[in-house]
Amino acid sequence: ADPLCDYRNLANVCTECCVKSQNIELLFDIIFPKFSKAKISSKLFESIEPYILNGQITYLKQNFIEEMLEYYILNKIEKKLEYLLLRLNISQIENPKLLSSLCIKHQFVIASIYFSVFGSNDWESINDLISILINESSSSSESGYTFLLFFGLV
């Protein structure tokens, strides 16, 4: 038996149970620390993606986000994480300003704007973020298009 497959199945079952029982706190407070300690939290990250995308999981705890961020950056799938972060309910985020700082640090410009402006009403930093986005979008049409999509301009 493949232990990674078993861990993936365990993560899927844990996530499904927490979602179905509407006890997401159990996922973050009890299950996630155990997966993290066993160095298999990546399986849990992968298992929650569809639930975030379909709106069944609408928030993540800060420590979960931080470890998830490390995993996605290490595996060079940062844009996927930014997209997932944009699906979260901003009113349920523990510390949107800290999350915005993490997004800025890792160049998640769209998510930075989202968490800065809508999460902590930080309208002053939007000029800097838009400047970064404009510079980035001149080298990548994907970022510019994402920005336009995010603000409903496309």
mmCIF file of the C-alpha atoms, coordinates in Angstrom:
data_MODEL
# 
_entry.id   MODEL 
# 
loop_
_atom_site.group_PDB 
_atom_site.id 
_atom_site.type_symbol 
_atom_site.label_atom_id 
_atom_site.label_alt_id 
_atom_site.label_comp_id 
_atom_site.label_asym_id 
_atom_site.label_entity_id 
_atom_site.label_seq_id 
_atom_site.pdbx_PDB_ins_code 
_atom_site.Cartn_x 
_atom_site.Cartn_y 
_atom_site.Cartn_z 
_atom_site.occupancy 
_atom_site.B_iso_or_equiv 
_atom_site.pdbx_formal_charge 
_atom_site.auth_seq_id 
_atom_site.auth_comp_id 
_atom_site.auth_asym_id 
_atom_site.auth_atom_id 
_atom_site.pdbx_PDB_model_num 
ATOM 1   C CA . ALA A 1 1   ? 0.000   0.000  0.000   1.00 0.00 ? 1   ALA A CA 1 
ATOM 2   C CA . ASP A 1 2   ? 1.167   3.489  -0.867  1.00 0.00 ? 2   ASP A CA 1 
ATOM 3   C CA . PRO A 1 3   ? 1.368   5.566  2.350   1.00 0.00 ? 3   PRO A CA 1 
ATOM 4   C CA . LEU A 1 4   ? 0.996   8.850  0.416   1.00 0.00 ? 4   LEU A CA 1 
ATOM 5   C CA . CYS A 1 5   ? -2.227  7.554  -1.095  1.00 0.00 ? 5   CYS A CA 1 
ATOM 6   C CA . ASP A 1 6   ? -3.429  6.556  2.376   1.00 0.00 ? 6   ASP A CA 1 
ATOM 7   C CA . TYR A 1 7   ? -2.630  10.062 3.708   1.00 0.00 ? 7   TYR A CA 1 
ATOM 8   C CA . ARG A 1 8   ? -4.470  11.627 0.772   1.00 0.00 ? 8   ARG A CA 1 
ATOM 9   C CA . ASN A 1 9   ? -7.502  9.439  1.511   1.00 0.00 ? 9   ASN A CA 1 
ATOM 10  C CA . LEU A 1 10  ? -7.323  10.311 5.205   1.00 0.00 ? 10  LEU A CA 1 
ATOM 11  C CA . ALA A 1 11  ? -7.157  14.037 4.365   1.00 0.00 ? 11  ALA A CA 1 
ATOM 12  C CA . ASN A 1 12  ? -10.120 13.710 2.017   1.00 0.00 ? 12  ASN A CA 1 
ATOM 13  C CA . VAL A 1 13  ? -12.209 11.875 4.625   1.00 0.00 ? 13  VAL A CA 1 
ATOM 14  C CA . CYS A 1 14  ? -11.313 14.370 7.378   1.00 0.00 ? 14  CYS A CA 1 
ATOM 15  C CA . THR A 1 15  ? -12.117 17.334 5.165   1.00 0.00 ? 15  THR A CA 1 
ATOM 16  C CA . GLU A 1 16  ? -15.378 15.834 3.939   1.00 0.00 ? 16  GLU A CA 1 
ATOM 17  C CA . CYS A 1 17  ? -16.499 15.038 7.503   1.00 0.00 ? 17  CYS A CA 1 
ATOM 18  C CA . CYS A 1 18  ? -15.707 18.545 8.729   1.00 0.00 ? 18  CYS A CA 1 
ATOM 19  C CA . VAL A 1 19  ? -17.503 20.159 5.795   1.00 0.00 ? 19  VAL A CA 1 
ATOM 20  C CA . LYS A 1 20  ? -20.567 17.886 6.032   1.00 0.00 ? 20  LYS A CA 1 
ATOM 21  C CA . SER A 1 21  ? -20.826 18.383 9.801   1.00 0.00 ? 21  SER A CA 1 
ATOM 22  C CA . GLN A 1 22  ? -20.228 22.132 9.364   1.00 0.00 ? 22  GLN A CA 1 
ATOM 23  C CA . ASN A 1 23  ? -17.359 21.936 11.852  1.00 0.00 ? 23  ASN A CA 1 
ATOM 24  C CA . ILE A 1 24  ? -14.498 23.566 9.971   1.00 0.00 ? 24  ILE A CA 1 
ATOM 25  C CA . GLU A 1 25  ? -12.941 24.599 13.287  1.00 0.00 ? 25  GLU A CA 1 
ATOM 26  C CA . LEU A 1 26  ? -12.210 20.915 13.940  1.00 0.00 ? 26  LEU A CA 1 
ATOM 27  C CA . LEU A 1 27  ? -10.263 20.811 10.680  1.00 0.00 ? 27  LEU A CA 1 
ATOM 28  C CA . PHE A 1 28  ? -8.093  23.785 11.660  1.00 0.00 ? 28  PHE A CA 1 
ATOM 29  C CA . ASP A 1 29  ? -7.769  23.290 15.417  1.00 0.00 ? 29  ASP A CA 1 
ATOM 30  C CA . ILE A 1 30  ? -7.447  19.501 15.801  1.00 0.00 ? 30  ILE A CA 1 
ATOM 31  C CA . ILE A 1 31  ? -6.788  17.816 12.456  1.00 0.00 ? 31  ILE A CA 1 
ATOM 32  C CA . PHE A 1 32  ? -4.421  20.307 10.817  1.00 0.00 ? 32  PHE A CA 1 
ATOM 33  C CA . PRO A 1 33  ? -1.898  20.356 13.712  1.00 0.00 ? 33  PRO A CA 1 
ATOM 34  C CA . LYS A 1 34  ? -1.687  16.555 13.545  1.00 0.00 ? 34  LYS A CA 1 
ATOM 35  C CA . PHE A 1 35  ? -1.089  16.592 9.789   1.00 0.00 ? 35  PHE A CA 1 
ATOM 36  C CA . SER A 1 36  ? 1.449   19.377 10.207  1.00 0.00 ? 36  SER A CA 1 
ATOM 37  C CA . LYS A 1 37  ? 3.339   17.549 12.958  1.00 0.00 ? 37  LYS A CA 1 
ATOM 38  C CA . ALA A 1 38  ? 3.459   14.416 10.782  1.00 0.00 ? 38  ALA A CA 1 
ATOM 39  C CA . LYS A 1 39  ? 4.752   16.545 7.847   1.00 0.00 ? 39  LYS A CA 1 
ATOM 40  C CA . ILE A 1 40  ? 1.826   15.574 5.634   1.00 0.00 ? 40  ILE A CA 1 
ATOM 41  C CA . SER A 1 41  ? -0.139  18.844 5.686   1.00 0.00 ? 41  SER A CA 1 
ATOM 42  C CA . SER A 1 42  ? 0.225   19.062 1.893   1.00 0.00 ? 42  SER A CA 1 
ATOM 43  C CA . LYS A 1 43  ? -2.392  16.316 1.608   1.00 0.00 ? 43  LYS A CA 1 
ATOM 44  C CA . LEU A 1 44  ? -4.805  18.420 3.637   1.00 0.00 ? 44  LEU A CA 1 
ATOM 45  C CA . PHE A 1 45  ? -4.101  21.513 1.505   1.00 0.00 ? 45  PHE A CA 1 
ATOM 46  C CA . GLU A 1 46  ? -4.869  19.553 -1.622  1.00 0.00 ? 46  GLU A CA 1 
ATOM 47  C CA . SER A 1 47  ? -8.053  18.112 -0.129  1.00 0.00 ? 47  SER A CA 1 
ATOM 48  C CA . ILE A 1 48  ? -9.584  21.496 0.726   1.00 0.00 ? 48  ILE A CA 1 
ATOM 49  C CA . GLU A 1 49  ? -9.060  23.100 -2.695  1.00 0.00 ? 49  GLU A CA 1 
ATOM 50  C CA . PRO A 1 50  ? -12.361 21.936 -4.226  1.00 0.00 ? 50  PRO A CA 1 
ATOM 51  C CA . TYR A 1 51  ? -14.256 22.996 -1.098  1.00 0.00 ? 51  TYR A CA 1 
ATOM 52  C CA . ILE A 1 52  ? -12.799 26.502 -1.320  1.00 0.00 ? 52  ILE A CA 1 
ATOM 53  C CA . LEU A 1 53  ? -13.566 26.708 -5.022  1.00 0.00 ? 53  LEU A CA 1 
ATOM 54  C CA . ASN A 1 54  ? -17.193 25.659 -4.587  1.00 0.00 ? 54  ASN A CA 1 
ATOM 55  C CA . GLY A 1 55  ? -17.729 27.910 -1.556  1.00 0.00 ? 55  GLY A CA 1 
ATOM 56  C CA . GLN A 1 56  ? -18.105 25.218 1.117   1.00 0.00 ? 56  GLN A CA 1 
ATOM 57  C CA . ILE A 1 57  ? -14.979 26.425 2.928   1.00 0.00 ? 57  ILE A CA 1 
ATOM 58  C CA . THR A 1 58  ? -15.000 30.214 3.063   1.00 0.00 ? 58  THR A CA 1 
ATOM 59  C CA . TYR A 1 59  ? -12.185 30.976 5.487   1.00 0.00 ? 59  TYR A CA 1 
ATOM 60  C CA . LEU A 1 60  ? -8.844  29.625 6.615   1.00 0.00 ? 60  LEU A CA 1 
ATOM 61  C CA . LYS A 1 61  ? -7.029  30.150 9.898   1.00 0.00 ? 61  LYS A CA 1 
ATOM 62  C CA . GLN A 1 62  ? -3.869  32.247 9.803   1.00 0.00 ? 62  GLN A CA 1 
ATOM 63  C CA . ASN A 1 63  ? -1.464  29.423 10.736  1.00 0.00 ? 63  ASN A CA 1 
ATOM 64  C CA . PHE A 1 64  ? -3.064  27.220 8.085   1.00 0.00 ? 64  PHE A CA 1 
ATOM 65  C CA . ILE A 1 65  ? -2.629  29.960 5.451   1.00 0.00 ? 65  ILE A CA 1 
ATOM 66  C CA . GLU A 1 66  ? 0.998   30.526 6.418   1.00 0.00 ? 66  GLU A CA 1 
ATOM 67  C CA . GLU A 1 67  ? 1.937   26.857 6.102   1.00 0.00 ? 67  GLU A CA 1 
ATOM 68  C CA . MET A 1 68  ? -0.129  26.503 2.946   1.00 0.00 ? 68  MET A CA 1 
ATOM 69  C CA . LEU A 1 69  ? 1.694   29.501 1.493   1.00 0.00 ? 69  LEU A CA 1 
ATOM 70  C CA . GLU A 1 70  ? 5.070   27.870 2.152   1.00 0.00 ? 70  GLU A CA 1 
ATOM 71  C CA . TYR A 1 71  ? 3.921   24.656 0.473   1.00 0.00 ? 71  TYR A CA 1 
ATOM 72  C CA . TYR A 1 72  ? 2.527   26.364 -2.620  1.00 0.00 ? 72  TYR A CA 1 
ATOM 73  C CA . ILE A 1 73  ? 5.609   28.559 -3.045  1.00 0.00 ? 73  ILE A CA 1 
ATOM 74  C CA . LEU A 1 74  ? 7.965   25.607 -2.572  1.00 0.00 ? 74  LEU A CA 1 
ATOM 75  C CA . ASN A 1 75  ? 6.045   23.713 -5.254  1.00 0.00 ? 75  ASN A CA 1 
ATOM 76  C CA . LYS A 1 76  ? 5.853   26.739 -7.561  1.00 0.00 ? 76  LYS A CA 1 
ATOM 77  C CA . ILE A 1 77  ? 2.055   26.856 -7.632  1.00 0.00 ? 77  ILE A CA 1 
ATOM 78  C CA . GLU A 1 78  ? 1.667   30.318 -6.106  1.00 0.00 ? 78  GLU A CA 1 
ATOM 79  C CA . LYS A 1 79  ? -0.898  31.577 -8.611  1.00 0.00 ? 79  LYS A CA 1 
ATOM 80  C CA . LYS A 1 80  ? -3.158  28.682 -7.667  1.00 0.00 ? 80  LYS A CA 1 
ATOM 81  C CA . LEU A 1 81  ? -2.952  29.784 -4.039  1.00 0.00 ? 81  LEU A CA 1 
ATOM 82  C CA . GLU A 1 82  ? -3.683  33.403 -4.923  1.00 0.00 ? 82  GLU A CA 1 
ATOM 83  C CA . TYR A 1 83  ? -6.793  32.264 -6.767  1.00 0.00 ? 83  TYR A CA 1 
ATOM 84  C CA . LEU A 1 84  ? -7.885  30.207 -3.737  1.00 0.00 ? 84  LEU A CA 1 
ATOM 85  C CA . LEU A 1 85  ? -7.279  33.150 -1.377  1.00 0.00 ? 85  LEU A CA 1 
ATOM 86  C CA . LEU A 1 86  ? -9.480  35.355 -3.547  1.00 0.00 ? 86  LEU A CA 1 
ATOM 87  C CA . ARG A 1 87  ? -12.346 32.890 -3.053  1.00 0.00 ? 87  ARG A CA 1 
ATOM 88  C CA . LEU A 1 88  ? -12.335 33.358 0.744   1.00 0.00 ? 88  LEU A CA 1 
ATOM 89  C CA . ASN A 1 89  ? -14.905 35.441 2.604   1.00 0.00 ? 89  ASN A CA 1 
ATOM 90  C CA . ILE A 1 90  ? -12.961 38.499 3.690   1.00 0.00 ? 90  ILE A CA 1 
ATOM 91  C CA . SER A 1 91  ? -15.196 39.135 6.710   1.00 0.00 ? 91  SER A CA 1 
ATOM 92  C CA . GLN A 1 92  ? -14.129 35.770 8.171   1.00 0.00 ? 92  GLN A CA 1 
ATOM 93  C CA . ILE A 1 93  ? -10.365 36.320 7.840   1.00 0.00 ? 93  ILE A CA 1 
ATOM 94  C CA . GLU A 1 94  ? -8.670  36.649 11.247  1.00 0.00 ? 94  GLU A CA 1 
ATOM 95  C CA . ASN A 1 95  ? -6.151  39.300 10.257  1.00 0.00 ? 95  ASN A CA 1 
ATOM 96  C CA . PRO A 1 96  ? -6.625  40.683 6.733   1.00 0.00 ? 96  PRO A CA 1 
ATOM 97  C CA . LYS A 1 97  ? -3.807  43.234 7.164   1.00 0.00 ? 97  LYS A CA 1 
ATOM 98  C CA . LEU A 1 98  ? -1.290  40.485 7.998   1.00 0.00 ? 98  LEU A CA 1 
ATOM 99  C CA . LEU A 1 99  ? -2.597  38.399 5.121   1.00 0.00 ? 99  LEU A CA 1 
ATOM 100 C CA . SER A 1 100 ? -2.209  41.404 2.828   1.00 0.00 ? 100 SER A CA 1 
ATOM 101 C CA . SER A 1 101 ? 1.408   41.784 3.994   1.00 0.00 ? 101 SER A CA 1 
ATOM 102 C CA . LEU A 1 102 ? 2.086   38.117 3.217   1.00 0.00 ? 102 LEU A CA 1 
ATOM 103 C CA . CYS A 1 103 ? 0.506   38.567 -0.207  1.00 0.00 ? 103 CYS A CA 1 
ATOM 104 C CA . ILE A 1 104 ? 2.657   41.633 -0.902  1.00 0.00 ? 104 ILE A CA 1 
ATOM 105 C CA . LYS A 1 105 ? 5.775   39.790 0.247   1.00 0.00 ? 105 LYS A CA 1 
ATOM 106 C CA . HIS A 1 106 ? 5.064   36.975 -2.193  1.00 0.00 ? 106 HIS A CA 1 
ATOM 107 C CA . GLN A 1 107 ? 3.855   39.258 -4.999  1.00 0.00 ? 107 GLN A CA 1 
ATOM 108 C CA . PHE A 1 108 ? 0.206   38.210 -4.931  1.00 0.00 ? 108 PHE A CA 1 
ATOM 109 C CA . VAL A 1 109 ? -0.779  41.669 -6.071  1.00 0.00 ? 109 VAL A CA 1 
ATOM 110 C CA . ILE A 1 110 ? -4.468  41.031 -6.747  1.00 0.00 ? 110 ILE A CA 1 
ATOM 111 C CA . ALA A 1 111 ? -4.930  39.313 -3.381  1.00 0.00 ? 111 ALA A CA 1 
ATOM 112 C CA . SER A 1 112 ? -2.948  42.116 -1.710  1.00 0.00 ? 112 SER A CA 1 
ATOM 113 C CA . ILE A 1 113 ? -5.360  44.694 -3.095  1.00 0.00 ? 113 ILE A CA 1 
ATOM 114 C CA . TYR A 1 114 ? -8.332  42.571 -2.074  1.00 0.00 ? 114 TYR A CA 1 
ATOM 115 C CA . PHE A 1 115 ? -7.193  42.084 1.522   1.00 0.00 ? 115 PHE A CA 1 
ATOM 116 C CA . SER A 1 116 ? -5.861  45.639 1.917   1.00 0.00 ? 116 SER A CA 1 
ATOM 117 C CA . VAL A 1 117 ? -8.843  47.479 0.548   1.00 0.00 ? 117 VAL A CA 1 
ATOM 118 C CA . PHE A 1 118 ? -11.762 45.233 1.376   1.00 0.00 ? 118 PHE A CA 1 
ATOM 119 C CA . GLY A 1 119 ? -10.346 43.571 4.481   1.00 0.00 ? 119 GLY A CA 1 
ATOM 120 C CA . SER A 1 120 ? -8.752  46.429 6.356   1.00 0.00 ? 120 SER A CA 1 
ATOM 121 C CA . ASN A 1 121 ? -9.949  49.531 4.472   1.00 0.00 ? 121 ASN A CA 1 
ATOM 122 C CA . ASP A 1 122 ? -6.365  50.447 3.657   1.00 0.00 ? 122 ASP A CA 1 
ATOM 123 C CA . TRP A 1 123 ? -6.983  52.675 0.661   1.00 0.00 ? 123 TRP A CA 1 
ATOM 124 C CA . GLU A 1 124 ? -3.605  54.363 0.995   1.00 0.00 ? 124 GLU A CA 1 
ATOM 125 C CA . SER A 1 125 ? -1.603  51.308 -0.069  1.00 0.00 ? 125 SER A CA 1 
ATOM 126 C CA . ILE A 1 126 ? -3.688  50.760 -3.199  1.00 0.00 ? 126 ILE A CA 1 
ATOM 127 C CA . ASN A 1 127 ? -1.590  53.232 -5.230  1.00 0.00 ? 127 ASN A CA 1 
ATOM 128 C CA . ASP A 1 128 ? 1.583   51.263 -4.501  1.00 0.00 ? 128 ASP A CA 1 
ATOM 129 C CA . LEU A 1 129 ? -0.125  47.968 -5.256  1.00 0.00 ? 129 LEU A CA 1 
ATOM 130 C CA . ILE A 1 130 ? -1.559  49.212 -8.534  1.00 0.00 ? 130 ILE A CA 1 
ATOM 131 C CA . SER A 1 131 ? 1.887   50.502 -9.531  1.00 0.00 ? 131 SER A CA 1 
ATOM 132 C CA . ILE A 1 132 ? 3.334   47.050 -8.847  1.00 0.00 ? 132 ILE A CA 1 
ATOM 133 C CA . LEU A 1 133 ? 0.518   45.471 -10.832 1.00 0.00 ? 133 LEU A CA 1 
ATOM 134 C CA . ILE A 1 134 ? 1.008   47.816 -13.799 1.00 0.00 ? 134 ILE A CA 1 
ATOM 135 C CA . ASN A 1 135 ? 4.739   47.070 -13.849 1.00 0.00 ? 135 ASN A CA 1 
ATOM 136 C CA . GLU A 1 136 ? 4.049   43.354 -13.538 1.00 0.00 ? 136 GLU A CA 1 
ATOM 137 C CA . SER A 1 137 ? 1.312   43.350 -16.158 1.00 0.00 ? 137 SER A CA 1 
ATOM 138 C CA . SER A 1 138 ? 3.577   44.981 -18.706 1.00 0.00 ? 138 SER A CA 1 
ATOM 139 C CA . SER A 1 139 ? 5.614   41.780 -18.558 1.00 0.00 ? 139 SER A CA 1 
ATOM 140 C CA . SER A 1 140 ? 2.669   39.447 -18.013 1.00 0.00 ? 140 SER A CA 1 
ATOM 141 C CA . SER A 1 141 ? -0.718  39.943 -19.636 1.00 0.00 ? 141 SER A CA 1 
ATOM 142 C CA . GLU A 1 142 ? -2.124  37.290 -17.261 1.00 0.00 ? 142 GLU A CA 1 
ATOM 143 C CA . SER A 1 143 ? -1.807  39.573 -14.209 1.00 0.00 ? 143 SER A CA 1 
ATOM 144 C CA . GLY A 1 144 ? -3.394  42.508 -15.992 1.00 0.00 ? 144 GLY A CA 1 
ATOM 145 C CA . TYR A 1 145 ? -6.275  40.347 -17.175 1.00 0.00 ? 145 TYR A CA 1 
ATOM 146 C CA . THR A 1 146 ? -6.724  38.912 -13.672 1.00 0.00 ? 146 THR A CA 1 
ATOM 147 C CA . PHE A 1 147 ? -6.893  42.468 -12.315 1.00 0.00 ? 147 PHE A CA 1 
ATOM 148 C CA . LEU A 1 148 ? -9.549  43.435 -14.834 1.00 0.00 ? 148 LEU A CA 1 
ATOM 149 C CA . LEU A 1 149 ? -11.504 40.254 -14.081 1.00 0.00 ? 149 LEU A CA 1 
ATOM 150 C CA . PHE A 1 150 ? -11.264 40.844 -10.335 1.00 0.00 ? 150 PHE A CA 1 
ATOM 151 C CA . PHE A 1 151 ? -12.730 44.337 -10.593 1.00 0.00 ? 151 PHE A CA 1 
ATOM 152 C CA . GLY A 1 152 ? -15.382 43.235 -13.076 1.00 0.00 ? 152 GLY A CA 1 
ATOM 153 C CA . LEU A 1 153 ? -13.989 45.255 -15.959 1.00 0.00 ? 153 LEU A CA 1 
ATOM 154 C CA . VAL A 1 154 ? -13.967 42.329 -18.411 1.00 0.00 ? 154 VAL A CA 1 
# 
